[in-house]
């Protein structure tokens, strides 16, 4: 966090992290850890395409019959990352 504090002006409203190279679980845990450090001058959030969609796509597998379970997976990962964006994620 010290690197961000030393190089990103407090006037920047938000810092959004990408999930590239991380599993969905690693991405949510890392975001949560940063936000659990307490108040920062910027909003620390996410721009996770793959980390939000990975489980959803696995469940869907291109089959119309799997749409419901895929939507549930997407909603669950969105909830997890929403909680992590305020440092309140509990696995």
PDB file of C-alpha atoms in Angstrom:
ATOM      1  CA  UNK A   1       0.000   0.000   0.000  1.00  0.00           C
ATOM      2  CA  UNK A   2       2.935   2.327   0.588  1.00  0.00           C
ATOM      3  CA  UNK A   3       3.788   2.282  -3.145  1.00  0.00           C
ATOM      4  CA  UNK A   4       0.283   3.475  -3.985  1.00  0.00           C
ATOM      5  CA  UNK A   5       0.309   6.085  -1.230  1.00  0.00           C
ATOM      6  CA  UNK A   6       3.688   7.409  -2.419  1.00  0.00           C
ATOM      7  CA  UNK A   7       2.817   7.567  -6.121  1.00  0.00           C
ATOM      8  CA  UNK A   8      -0.940   7.948  -6.606  1.00  0.00           C
ATOM      9  CA  UNK A   9      -2.408  11.329  -5.723  1.00  0.00           C
ATOM     10  CA  UNK A  10      -5.273  11.305  -3.243  1.00  0.00           C
ATOM     11  CA  UNK A  11      -7.313  13.223  -5.835  1.00  0.00           C
ATOM     12  CA  UNK A  12      -7.526  10.048  -7.953  1.00  0.00           C
ATOM     13  CA  UNK A  13     -11.020   8.760  -7.184  1.00  0.00           C
ATOM     14  CA  UNK A  14     -10.510   5.036  -7.746  1.00  0.00           C
ATOM     15  CA  UNK A  15      -7.912   2.376  -8.435  1.00  0.00           C
ATOM     16  CA  UNK A  16      -9.340  -0.659 -10.191  1.00  0.00           C
ATOM     17  CA  UNK A  17      -7.375  -3.878 -10.290  1.00  0.00           C
ATOM     18  CA  UNK A  18      -7.340  -6.493 -13.035  1.00  0.00           C
ATOM     19  CA  UNK A  19      -7.388 -10.199 -12.226  1.00  0.00           C
ATOM     20  CA  UNK A  20      -4.973 -11.327 -14.940  1.00  0.00           C
ATOM     21  CA  UNK A  21      -2.732 -14.170 -13.815  1.00  0.00           C
ATOM     22  CA  UNK A  22      -4.746 -14.805 -10.666  1.00  0.00           C
ATOM     23  CA  UNK A  23      -7.390 -17.391 -10.007  1.00  0.00           C
ATOM     24  CA  UNK A  24     -10.816 -15.972  -9.130  1.00  0.00           C
ATOM     25  CA  UNK A  25     -10.185 -16.889  -5.484  1.00  0.00           C
ATOM     26  CA  UNK A  26      -6.744 -15.208  -5.424  1.00  0.00           C
ATOM     27  CA  UNK A  27      -8.195 -12.072  -7.000  1.00  0.00           C
ATOM     28  CA  UNK A  28     -10.982 -11.740  -4.436  1.00  0.00           C
ATOM     29  CA  UNK A  29      -8.652 -12.490  -1.515  1.00  0.00           C
ATOM     30  CA  UNK A  30      -6.065  -9.933  -2.689  1.00  0.00           C
ATOM     31  CA  UNK A  31      -8.684  -7.224  -3.196  1.00  0.00           C
ATOM     32  CA  UNK A  32     -10.164  -7.970   0.209  1.00  0.00           C
ATOM     33  CA  UNK A  33      -6.747  -7.842   1.897  1.00  0.00           C
ATOM     34  CA  UNK A  34      -6.048  -4.383   0.482  1.00  0.00           C
ATOM     35  CA  UNK A  35      -9.430  -3.046   1.517  1.00  0.00           C
ATOM     36  CA  UNK A  36      -9.217  -4.640   4.959  1.00  0.00           C
ATOM     37  CA  UNK A  37      -6.183  -2.415   5.681  1.00  0.00           C
ATOM     38  CA  UNK A  38      -8.536   0.441   6.459  1.00  0.00           C
ATOM     39  CA  UNK A  39      -9.513   3.674   4.820  1.00  0.00           C
ATOM     40  CA  UNK A  40      -7.494   4.814   1.842  1.00  0.00           C
ATOM     41  CA  UNK A  41      -7.706   8.093  -0.062  1.00  0.00           C
ATOM     42  CA  UNK A  42      -9.068   6.279  -3.131  1.00  0.00           C
ATOM     43  CA  UNK A  43     -11.675   3.626  -3.733  1.00  0.00           C
ATOM     44  CA  UNK A  44      -9.912   0.280  -4.324  1.00  0.00           C
ATOM     45  CA  UNK A  45     -12.087  -1.832  -6.581  1.00  0.00           C
ATOM     46  CA  UNK A  46     -11.970  -4.374  -9.393  1.00  0.00           C
ATOM     47  CA  UNK A  47     -12.318  -4.712 -13.126  1.00  0.00           C
ATOM     48  CA  UNK A  48     -12.404  -8.469 -13.278  1.00  0.00           C
ATOM     49  CA  UNK A  49     -13.658  -9.984 -16.493  1.00  0.00           C
ATOM     50  CA  UNK A  50     -12.151 -13.421 -16.319  1.00  0.00           C
ATOM     51  CA  UNK A  51     -12.273 -13.797 -12.546  1.00  0.00           C
ATOM     52  CA  UNK A  52     -15.997 -13.015 -12.533  1.00  0.00           C
ATOM     53  CA  UNK A  53     -16.846 -15.148 -15.554  1.00  0.00           C
ATOM     54  CA  UNK A  54     -14.590 -18.189 -15.204  1.00  0.00           C
ATOM     55  CA  UNK A  55     -16.840 -20.275 -12.942  1.00  0.00           C
ATOM     56  CA  UNK A  56     -19.937 -19.077 -14.746  1.00  0.00           C
ATOM     57  CA  UNK A  57     -18.569 -20.247 -18.096  1.00  0.00           C
ATOM     58  CA  UNK A  58     -17.522 -23.606 -16.650  1.00  0.00           C
ATOM     59  CA  UNK A  59     -21.033 -24.212 -15.319  1.00  0.00           C
ATOM     60  CA  UNK A  60     -22.716 -23.013 -18.501  1.00  0.00           C
ATOM     61  CA  UNK A  61     -20.538 -25.061 -20.902  1.00  0.00           C
ATOM     62  CA  UNK A  62     -22.632 -23.777 -23.816  1.00  0.00           C
ATOM     63  CA  UNK A  63     -25.762 -25.639 -22.733  1.00  0.00           C
ATOM     64  CA  UNK A  64     -29.099 -23.882 -22.361  1.00  0.00           C
ATOM     65  CA  UNK A  65     -29.997 -26.254 -19.526  1.00  0.00           C
ATOM     66  CA  UNK A  66     -27.074 -24.887 -17.474  1.00  0.00           C
ATOM     67  CA  UNK A  67     -28.018 -21.207 -17.719  1.00  0.00           C
ATOM     68  CA  UNK A  68     -29.568 -21.066 -14.242  1.00  0.00           C
ATOM     69  CA  UNK A  69     -26.593 -22.573 -12.442  1.00  0.00           C
ATOM     70  CA  UNK A  70     -24.220 -20.394 -14.472  1.00  0.00           C
ATOM     71  CA  UNK A  71     -26.158 -17.275 -13.483  1.00  0.00           C
ATOM     72  CA  UNK A  72     -25.982 -18.338  -9.829  1.00  0.00           C
ATOM     73  CA  UNK A  73     -22.201 -18.741 -10.117  1.00  0.00           C
ATOM     74  CA  UNK A  74     -21.859 -15.284 -11.676  1.00  0.00           C
ATOM     75  CA  UNK A  75     -24.011 -13.731  -8.961  1.00  0.00           C
ATOM     76  CA  UNK A  76     -21.964 -15.447  -6.237  1.00  0.00           C
ATOM     77  CA  UNK A  77     -18.633 -14.181  -7.600  1.00  0.00           C
ATOM     78  CA  UNK A  78     -20.084 -10.705  -8.044  1.00  0.00           C
ATOM     79  CA  UNK A  79     -21.206 -10.797  -4.391  1.00  0.00           C
ATOM     80  CA  UNK A  80     -17.768 -11.998  -3.237  1.00  0.00           C
ATOM     81  CA  UNK A  81     -15.971  -9.230  -5.120  1.00  0.00           C
ATOM     82  CA  UNK A  82     -18.470  -6.625  -3.965  1.00  0.00           C
ATOM     83  CA  UNK A  83     -17.728  -7.606  -0.366  1.00  0.00           C
ATOM     84  CA  UNK A  84     -13.973  -7.623  -1.067  1.00  0.00           C
ATOM     85  CA  UNK A  85     -14.178  -4.109  -2.487  1.00  0.00           C
ATOM     86  CA  UNK A  86     -15.085  -2.925   1.031  1.00  0.00           C
ATOM     87  CA  UNK A  87     -12.823  -5.375   2.899  1.00  0.00           C
ATOM     88  CA  UNK A  88     -15.736  -7.476   4.183  1.00  0.00           C
ATOM     89  CA  UNK A  89     -15.284 -10.740   2.268  1.00  0.00           C
ATOM     90  CA  UNK A  90     -15.381 -13.870   4.421  1.00  0.00           C
ATOM     91  CA  UNK A  91     -14.767 -17.099   2.564  1.00  0.00           C
TER      92      UNK A  91
END
